[in-house]
């Protein structure tokens, strides 16, 4: 059974860089059928897609975050990562990694449990 | 960017009743790119419906999705205690995924 697990610091100072890693187990990230994505949810609010990556390294990002986001993949470790620079308090959220399946019927079918990242000095 | 507006914001019903949740898009959505998720407190979202009307693996058949264009609906035919949660719709268009703000389904 596919499992995704987020890891990284739970506290980041304003203006610094948020870095998270998602480790995939029970399946290979090296799949031509899937993209891998990051989605966040501020406390008590809705969901916001951050961006997605293919195993080849091809990426696409939410235009609202594009200038600050980098998503990368390490197929040898079956991991993909998120970097968000110049964070502010508005970046405080639970960050989820997820698998996107389907080309004609796109959906996020497997999610990590999420990790809360707080931006505060 | 396509904006998804869900209504109502909160729906209060009793177990056994029928729930109808709406998701309206600011412009037409490709039907195959419309999905619904369920989220319980402290948990990640769970995929329920994709392609507007296809149930995900393991989802009970009391959940159904319908709609096209700008209007989509999630229906729960007969509410079970475990169905009380927050529901989000999501679409993909112009290389961007967007989510609705959610409908909270609470026990009356």
PDB file of C-alpha atoms in Angstrom:
ATOM      1  CA  UNK A   1       0.000   0.000   0.000  1.00  0.00           C
ATOM      2  CA  UNK A   2       1.358   3.392  -0.981  1.00  0.00           C
ATOM      3  CA  UNK A   3       2.366   5.666   1.883  1.00  0.00           C
ATOM      4  CA  UNK A   4       3.631   9.235   1.846  1.00  0.00           C
ATOM      5  CA  UNK A   5       5.343  10.878   4.798  1.00  0.00           C
ATOM      6  CA  UNK A   6       6.264  14.534   5.161  1.00  0.00           C
ATOM      7  CA  UNK A   7       9.282  15.558   7.197  1.00  0.00           C
ATOM      8  CA  UNK A   8      11.023  18.798   8.050  1.00  0.00           C
ATOM      9  CA  UNK A   9      11.178  21.588  10.620  1.00  0.00           C
ATOM     10  CA  UNK A  10       7.941  22.551  12.314  1.00  0.00           C
ATOM     11  CA  UNK A  11       9.100  26.097  12.994  1.00  0.00           C
ATOM     12  CA  UNK A  12      10.631  28.529  10.514  1.00  0.00           C
ATOM     13  CA  UNK A  13      11.595  32.140  11.117  1.00  0.00           C
ATOM     14  CA  UNK A  14      10.144  34.921   8.968  1.00  0.00           C
ATOM     15  CA  UNK A  15      12.181  35.675   5.825  1.00  0.00           C
ATOM     16  CA  UNK A  16      13.851  32.253   5.971  1.00  0.00           C
ATOM     17  CA  UNK A  17      13.328  29.176   3.809  1.00  0.00           C
ATOM     18  CA  UNK A  18      10.798  26.439   4.487  1.00  0.00           C
ATOM     19  CA  UNK A  19      12.114  23.012   3.449  1.00  0.00           C
ATOM     20  CA  UNK A  20      10.100  19.807   3.499  1.00  0.00           C
ATOM     21  CA  UNK A  21      10.653  16.324   2.132  1.00  0.00           C
ATOM     22  CA  UNK A  22       8.090  13.697   1.214  1.00  0.00           C
ATOM     23  CA  UNK A  23       9.201  10.073   1.380  1.00  0.00           C
ATOM     24  CA  UNK A  24       7.210   7.624  -0.712  1.00  0.00           C
ATOM     25  CA  UNK A  25       6.999   3.973   0.328  1.00  0.00           C
ATOM     26  CA  UNK A  26       5.077   1.014  -1.015  1.00  0.00           C
ATOM     27  CA  UNK A  27       5.500   2.248  -4.571  1.00  0.00           C
ATOM     28  CA  UNK A  28       7.979   3.880  -6.883  1.00  0.00           C
ATOM     29  CA  UNK A  29       8.189   7.593  -7.516  1.00  0.00           C
ATOM     30  CA  UNK A  30       9.672   6.573 -10.874  1.00  0.00           C
ATOM     31  CA  UNK A  31       6.299   6.208 -12.526  1.00  0.00           C
ATOM     32  CA  UNK A  32       5.148   7.528 -15.861  1.00  0.00           C
ATOM     33  CA  UNK A  33       1.570   7.445 -14.585  1.00  0.00           C
ATOM     34  CA  UNK A  34       1.879   9.827 -11.675  1.00  0.00           C
ATOM     35  CA  UNK A  35       2.767  13.329 -10.677  1.00  0.00           C
ATOM     36  CA  UNK A  36       3.657  14.206  -7.091  1.00  0.00           C
ATOM     37  CA  UNK A  37       2.396  17.334  -5.438  1.00  0.00           C
ATOM     38  CA  UNK A  38       2.416  19.651  -2.454  1.00  0.00           C
ATOM     39  CA  UNK A  39      -0.786  21.127  -1.039  1.00  0.00           C
ATOM     40  CA  UNK A  40      -1.153  23.295   2.049  1.00  0.00           C
ATOM     41  CA  UNK A  41      -3.915  24.251   4.438  1.00  0.00           C
ATOM     42  CA  UNK A  42      -3.697  27.218   6.820  1.00  0.00           C
ATOM     43  CA  UNK A  43      -5.236  26.446  10.220  1.00  0.00           C
ATOM     44  CA  UNK A  44      -9.017  26.380   9.957  1.00  0.00           C
ATOM     45  CA  UNK A  45      -8.987  27.254   6.263  1.00  0.00           C
ATOM     46  CA  UNK A  46      -9.179  25.628   2.849  1.00  0.00           C
ATOM     47  CA  UNK A  47      -6.696  23.839   0.626  1.00  0.00           C
ATOM     48  CA  UNK A  48      -4.182  25.473  -1.701  1.00  0.00           C
ATOM     49  CA  UNK A  49      -2.215  23.573  -4.336  1.00  0.00           C
ATOM     50  CA  UNK A  50       1.448  24.628  -4.327  1.00  0.00           C
ATOM     51  CA  UNK A  51       2.903  22.667  -7.218  1.00  0.00           C
ATOM     52  CA  UNK A  52       3.621  19.274  -8.741  1.00  0.00           C
ATOM     53  CA  UNK A  53       6.569  17.344 -10.141  1.00  0.00           C
ATOM     54  CA  UNK A  54       7.087  14.378 -12.477  1.00  0.00           C
ATOM     55  CA  UNK A  55       9.814  11.803 -11.843  1.00  0.00           C
ATOM     56  CA  UNK A  56      11.772  13.327 -14.734  1.00  0.00           C
ATOM     57  CA  UNK A  57      11.930  16.625 -12.849  1.00  0.00           C
ATOM     58  CA  UNK A  58       9.290  18.430 -14.883  1.00  0.00           C
ATOM     59  CA  UNK A  59       7.409  20.853 -12.632  1.00  0.00           C
ATOM     60  CA  UNK A  60       4.482  23.223 -12.621  1.00  0.00           C
ATOM     61  CA  UNK A  61       3.553  25.638  -9.886  1.00  0.00           C
ATOM     62  CA  UNK A  62       0.703  27.728  -8.592  1.00  0.00           C
ATOM     63  CA  UNK A  63       1.278  31.162 -10.177  1.00  0.00           C
ATOM     64  CA  UNK A  64       0.572  32.827  -6.835  1.00  0.00           C
ATOM     65  CA  UNK A  65       3.596  31.085  -5.282  1.00  0.00           C
ATOM     66  CA  UNK A  66       5.772  30.439  -8.320  1.00  0.00           C
ATOM     67  CA  UNK A  67       8.352  33.127  -7.554  1.00  0.00           C
ATOM     68  CA  UNK A  68       9.115  31.575  -4.153  1.00  0.00           C
ATOM     69  CA  UNK A  69       8.710  27.819  -4.733  1.00  0.00           C
ATOM     70  CA  UNK A  70      11.017  25.068  -5.908  1.00  0.00           C
ATOM     71  CA  UNK A  71       9.975  21.416  -6.007  1.00  0.00           C
ATOM     72  CA  UNK A  72      12.604  18.776  -6.720  1.00  0.00           C
ATOM     73  CA  UNK A  73      12.748  14.989  -6.913  1.00  0.00           C
ATOM     74  CA  UNK A  74      15.327  12.399  -5.839  1.00  0.00           C
ATOM     75  CA  UNK A  75      14.370   9.133  -7.472  1.00  0.00           C
ATOM     76  CA  UNK A  76      17.250   7.261  -5.812  1.00  0.00           C
ATOM     77  CA  UNK A  77      15.693   7.974  -2.415  1.00  0.00           C
ATOM     78  CA  UNK A  78      12.075   7.809  -3.602  1.00  0.00           C
ATOM     79  CA  UNK A  79      11.575  11.337  -2.289  1.00  0.00           C
ATOM     80  CA  UNK A  80      10.474  14.728  -3.497  1.00  0.00           C
ATOM     81  CA  UNK A  81      11.003  18.028  -1.765  1.00  0.00           C
ATOM     82  CA  UNK A  82       9.570  21.512  -1.344  1.00  0.00           C
ATOM     83  CA  UNK A  83      11.447  24.749  -0.778  1.00  0.00           C
ATOM     84  CA  UNK A  84       9.579  27.974  -0.125  1.00  0.00           C
ATOM     85  CA  UNK A  85      11.722  31.069   0.309  1.00  0.00           C
ATOM     86  CA  UNK A  86      11.096  34.341   2.117  1.00  0.00           C
ATOM     87  CA  UNK A  87       8.325  32.968   4.298  1.00  0.00           C
ATOM     88  CA  UNK A  88       5.924  35.093   6.315  1.00  0.00           C
ATOM     89  CA  UNK A  89       3.243  34.303   8.877  1.00  0.00           C
ATOM     90  CA  UNK A  90       0.772  33.723   6.036  1.00  0.00           C
ATOM     91  CA  UNK A  91       2.776  30.632   5.065  1.00  0.00           C
ATOM     92  CA  UNK A  92       1.859  28.986   8.367  1.00  0.00           C
ATOM     93  CA  UNK A  93      -0.081  25.889   7.388  1.00  0.00           C
ATOM     94  CA  UNK A  94      -0.316  22.126   7.399  1.00  0.00           C
ATOM     95  CA  UNK A  95       1.669  20.983   4.377  1.00  0.00           C
ATOM     96  CA  UNK A  96       0.588  17.799   2.622  1.00  0.00           C
ATOM     97  CA  UNK A  97       2.344  15.805  -0.036  1.00  0.00           C
ATOM     98  CA  UNK A  98       0.151  13.788  -2.362  1.00  0.00           C
ATOM     99  CA  UNK A  99       0.169  11.593  -5.457  1.00  0.00           C
ATOM    100  CA  UNK A 100      -1.712  12.754  -8.508  1.00  0.00           C
ATOM    101  CA  UNK A 101      -2.996   9.998 -10.746  1.00  0.00           C
ATOM    102  CA  UNK A 102      -4.690   9.998 -14.082  1.00  0.00           C
ATOM    103  CA  UNK A 103      -4.110  12.038 -17.177  1.00  0.00           C
ATOM    104  CA  UNK A 104      -7.700  12.243 -18.330  1.00  0.00           C
ATOM    105  CA  UNK A 105      -9.194  11.956 -14.835  1.00  0.00           C
ATOM    106  CA  UNK A 106      -6.786  13.919 -12.653  1.00  0.00           C
ATOM    107  CA  UNK A 107      -7.086  13.567  -8.917  1.00  0.00           C
ATOM    108  CA  UNK A 108      -4.974  13.312  -5.756  1.00  0.00           C
ATOM    109  CA  UNK A 109      -5.604   9.785  -4.573  1.00  0.00           C
ATOM    110  CA  UNK A 110      -2.999   9.300  -1.840  1.00  0.00           C
ATOM    111  CA  UNK A 111      -1.985  11.855   0.769  1.00  0.00           C
ATOM    112  CA  UNK A 112       0.558  12.100   3.535  1.00  0.00           C
ATOM    113  CA  UNK A 113      -0.686  12.783   7.045  1.00  0.00           C
ATOM    114  CA  UNK A 114       0.481  16.388   6.805  1.00  0.00           C
ATOM    115  CA  UNK A 115       2.963  18.392   8.807  1.00  0.00           C
ATOM    116  CA  UNK A 116       2.299  21.707  10.519  1.00  0.00           C
ATOM    117  CA  UNK A 117       4.815  24.419   9.736  1.00  0.00           C
ATOM    118  CA  UNK A 118       4.623  27.569  11.822  1.00  0.00           C
ATOM    119  CA  UNK A 119       6.352  30.748  10.691  1.00  0.00           C
ATOM    120  CA  UNK A 120       7.311  32.742  13.742  1.00  0.00           C
ATOM    121  CA  UNK A 121      10.312  34.418  15.289  1.00  0.00           C
TER     122      UNK A 121
ATOM    123  CA  UNK B   1      -8.006  31.193 -12.370  1.00  0.00           C
ATOM    124  CA  UNK B   2     -11.211  29.233 -11.894  1.00  0.00           C
ATOM    125  CA  UNK B   3     -12.802  29.970  -8.529  1.00  0.00           C
ATOM    126  CA  UNK B   4     -14.926  27.256  -6.925  1.00  0.00           C
ATOM    127  CA  UNK B   5     -17.681  28.365  -4.556  1.00  0.00           C
ATOM    128  CA  UNK B   6     -19.249  25.726  -2.329  1.00  0.00           C
ATOM    129  CA  UNK B   7     -22.622  25.980  -0.684  1.00  0.00           C
ATOM    130  CA  UNK B   8     -23.875  25.874   1.902  1.00  0.00           C
ATOM    131  CA  UNK B   9     -20.962  26.741   4.154  1.00  0.00           C
ATOM    132  CA  UNK B  10     -22.426  24.540   6.869  1.00  0.00           C
ATOM    133  CA  UNK B  11     -25.090  21.881   6.497  1.00  0.00           C
ATOM    134  CA  UNK B  12     -26.828  20.526   9.599  1.00  0.00           C
ATOM    135  CA  UNK B  13     -28.520  17.171   9.115  1.00  0.00           C
ATOM    136  CA  UNK B  14     -29.334  14.015  11.024  1.00  0.00           C
ATOM    137  CA  UNK B  15     -28.074  10.488  10.375  1.00  0.00           C
ATOM    138  CA  UNK B  16     -30.254   8.788   7.803  1.00  0.00           C
ATOM    139  CA  UNK B  17     -31.015  12.011   5.946  1.00  0.00           C
ATOM    140  CA  UNK B  18     -29.909  12.922   2.438  1.00  0.00           C
ATOM    141  CA  UNK B  19     -27.166  15.526   1.960  1.00  0.00           C
ATOM    142  CA  UNK B  20     -26.734  17.641  -1.151  1.00  0.00           C
ATOM    143  CA  UNK B  21     -23.576  19.725  -1.458  1.00  0.00           C
ATOM    144  CA  UNK B  22     -23.015  22.219  -4.255  1.00  0.00           C
ATOM    145  CA  UNK B  23     -19.855  23.363  -6.019  1.00  0.00           C
ATOM    146  CA  UNK B  24     -20.180  26.211  -8.496  1.00  0.00           C
ATOM    147  CA  UNK B  25     -17.316  27.306 -10.763  1.00  0.00           C
ATOM    148  CA  UNK B  26     -16.605  30.830 -12.013  1.00  0.00           C
ATOM    149  CA  UNK B  27     -16.213  29.401 -15.518  1.00  0.00           C
ATOM    150  CA  UNK B  28     -16.787  26.072 -17.175  1.00  0.00           C
ATOM    151  CA  UNK B  29     -14.812  23.157 -15.753  1.00  0.00           C
ATOM    152  CA  UNK B  30     -13.753  20.109 -17.701  1.00  0.00           C
ATOM    153  CA  UNK B  31     -15.939  17.423 -16.188  1.00  0.00           C
ATOM    154  CA  UNK B  32     -13.126  14.886 -16.041  1.00  0.00           C
ATOM    155  CA  UNK B  33     -11.088  17.260 -13.892  1.00  0.00           C
ATOM    156  CA  UNK B  34     -13.634  17.736 -11.070  1.00  0.00           C
ATOM    157  CA  UNK B  35     -13.065  15.857  -7.810  1.00  0.00           C
ATOM    158  CA  UNK B  36     -14.507  15.760  -4.307  1.00  0.00           C
ATOM    159  CA  UNK B  37     -12.671  15.102  -1.043  1.00  0.00           C
ATOM    160  CA  UNK B  38     -13.734  14.410   2.532  1.00  0.00           C
ATOM    161  CA  UNK B  39     -11.672  15.705   5.445  1.00  0.00           C
ATOM    162  CA  UNK B  40     -12.106  14.830   9.097  1.00  0.00           C
ATOM    163  CA  UNK B  41     -10.448  16.800  11.934  1.00  0.00           C
ATOM    164  CA  UNK B  42      -6.725  16.182  12.148  1.00  0.00           C
ATOM    165  CA  UNK B  43      -6.699  14.044   9.010  1.00  0.00           C
ATOM    166  CA  UNK B  44      -5.608  14.484   5.432  1.00  0.00           C
ATOM    167  CA  UNK B  45      -8.273  14.840   2.758  1.00  0.00           C
ATOM    168  CA  UNK B  46      -9.612  11.583   1.334  1.00  0.00           C
ATOM    169  CA  UNK B  47     -10.557  11.279  -2.324  1.00  0.00           C
ATOM    170  CA  UNK B  48     -14.245  10.435  -2.761  1.00  0.00           C
ATOM    171  CA  UNK B  49     -15.218  11.276  -6.333  1.00  0.00           C
ATOM    172  CA  UNK B  50     -13.222  12.001  -9.497  1.00  0.00           C
ATOM    173  CA  UNK B  51     -14.264  12.781 -13.030  1.00  0.00           C
ATOM    174  CA  UNK B  52     -17.306  14.440 -11.434  1.00  0.00           C
ATOM    175  CA  UNK B  53     -19.099  11.121 -10.922  1.00  0.00           C
ATOM    176  CA  UNK B  54     -16.673   8.205 -10.482  1.00  0.00           C
ATOM    177  CA  UNK B  55     -16.292   6.843  -6.982  1.00  0.00           C
ATOM    178  CA  UNK B  56     -12.765   6.279  -5.714  1.00  0.00           C
ATOM    179  CA  UNK B  57     -11.709   2.848  -4.510  1.00  0.00           C
ATOM    180  CA  UNK B  58     -13.435   1.831  -1.304  1.00  0.00           C
ATOM    181  CA  UNK B  59     -15.933   4.700  -1.254  1.00  0.00           C
ATOM    182  CA  UNK B  60     -19.444   3.536  -0.292  1.00  0.00           C
ATOM    183  CA  UNK B  61     -22.114   3.795  -2.951  1.00  0.00           C
ATOM    184  CA  UNK B  62     -24.166   6.184  -0.831  1.00  0.00           C
ATOM    185  CA  UNK B  63     -21.763   8.844  -2.178  1.00  0.00           C
ATOM    186  CA  UNK B  64     -22.473  10.068  -5.688  1.00  0.00           C
ATOM    187  CA  UNK B  65     -21.352  12.986  -7.831  1.00  0.00           C
ATOM    188  CA  UNK B  66     -23.031  14.730 -10.713  1.00  0.00           C
ATOM    189  CA  UNK B  67     -22.971  17.880 -12.767  1.00  0.00           C
ATOM    190  CA  UNK B  68     -21.212  19.565 -15.643  1.00  0.00           C
ATOM    191  CA  UNK B  69     -20.117  22.969 -16.864  1.00  0.00           C
ATOM    192  CA  UNK B  70     -20.177  25.255 -13.844  1.00  0.00           C
ATOM    193  CA  UNK B  71     -22.463  23.340 -11.485  1.00  0.00           C
ATOM    194  CA  UNK B  72     -21.509  20.167  -9.661  1.00  0.00           C
ATOM    195  CA  UNK B  73     -23.138  18.268  -6.809  1.00  0.00           C
ATOM    196  CA  UNK B  74     -22.039  15.733  -4.232  1.00  0.00           C
ATOM    197  CA  UNK B  75     -24.906  13.702  -2.811  1.00  0.00           C
ATOM    198  CA  UNK B  76     -24.820  11.427   0.200  1.00  0.00           C
ATOM    199  CA  UNK B  77     -27.978   9.380  -0.025  1.00  0.00           C
ATOM    200  CA  UNK B  78     -28.316   8.313   3.578  1.00  0.00           C
ATOM    201  CA  UNK B  79     -25.978   9.846   6.136  1.00  0.00           C
ATOM    202  CA  UNK B  80     -23.970   7.611   8.404  1.00  0.00           C
ATOM    203  CA  UNK B  81     -22.345   8.961  11.623  1.00  0.00           C
ATOM    204  CA  UNK B  82     -18.897   8.763  10.009  1.00  0.00           C
ATOM    205  CA  UNK B  83     -19.966  11.038   7.120  1.00  0.00           C
ATOM    206  CA  UNK B  84     -19.991  14.188   9.243  1.00  0.00           C
ATOM    207  CA  UNK B  85     -16.904  16.036   8.049  1.00  0.00           C
ATOM    208  CA  UNK B  86     -15.780  18.818   5.745  1.00  0.00           C
ATOM    209  CA  UNK B  87     -16.095  18.308   1.988  1.00  0.00           C
ATOM    210  CA  UNK B  88     -14.027  20.066  -0.683  1.00  0.00           C
ATOM    211  CA  UNK B  89     -14.427  20.167  -4.417  1.00  0.00           C
ATOM    212  CA  UNK B  90     -11.351  20.583  -6.624  1.00  0.00           C
ATOM    213  CA  UNK B  91     -10.771  21.268 -10.287  1.00  0.00           C
ATOM    214  CA  UNK B  92      -7.854  21.376 -12.716  1.00  0.00           C
ATOM    215  CA  UNK B  93      -7.623  23.946 -15.459  1.00  0.00           C
ATOM    216  CA  UNK B  94      -4.972  26.145 -17.123  1.00  0.00           C
ATOM    217  CA  UNK B  95      -2.198  24.160 -15.385  1.00  0.00           C
ATOM    218  CA  UNK B  96      -3.622  25.036 -11.982  1.00  0.00           C
ATOM    219  CA  UNK B  97      -5.534  23.095  -9.358  1.00  0.00           C
ATOM    220  CA  UNK B  98      -8.000  25.019  -7.234  1.00  0.00           C
ATOM    221  CA  UNK B  99     -10.205  23.952  -4.340  1.00  0.00           C
ATOM    222  CA  UNK B 100     -13.506  25.203  -3.039  1.00  0.00           C
ATOM    223  CA  UNK B 101     -13.590  26.671   0.453  1.00  0.00           C
ATOM    224  CA  UNK B 102     -15.398  23.624   1.830  1.00  0.00           C
ATOM    225  CA  UNK B 103     -18.788  22.630   3.209  1.00  0.00           C
ATOM    226  CA  UNK B 104     -18.956  21.497   6.801  1.00  0.00           C
ATOM    227  CA  UNK B 105     -21.495  18.727   7.301  1.00  0.00           C
ATOM    228  CA  UNK B 106     -22.492  18.665  10.959  1.00  0.00           C
ATOM    229  CA  UNK B 107     -24.841  16.595  13.033  1.00  0.00           C
ATOM    230  CA  UNK B 108     -28.146  18.302  13.749  1.00  0.00           C
TER     231      UNK B 108
END
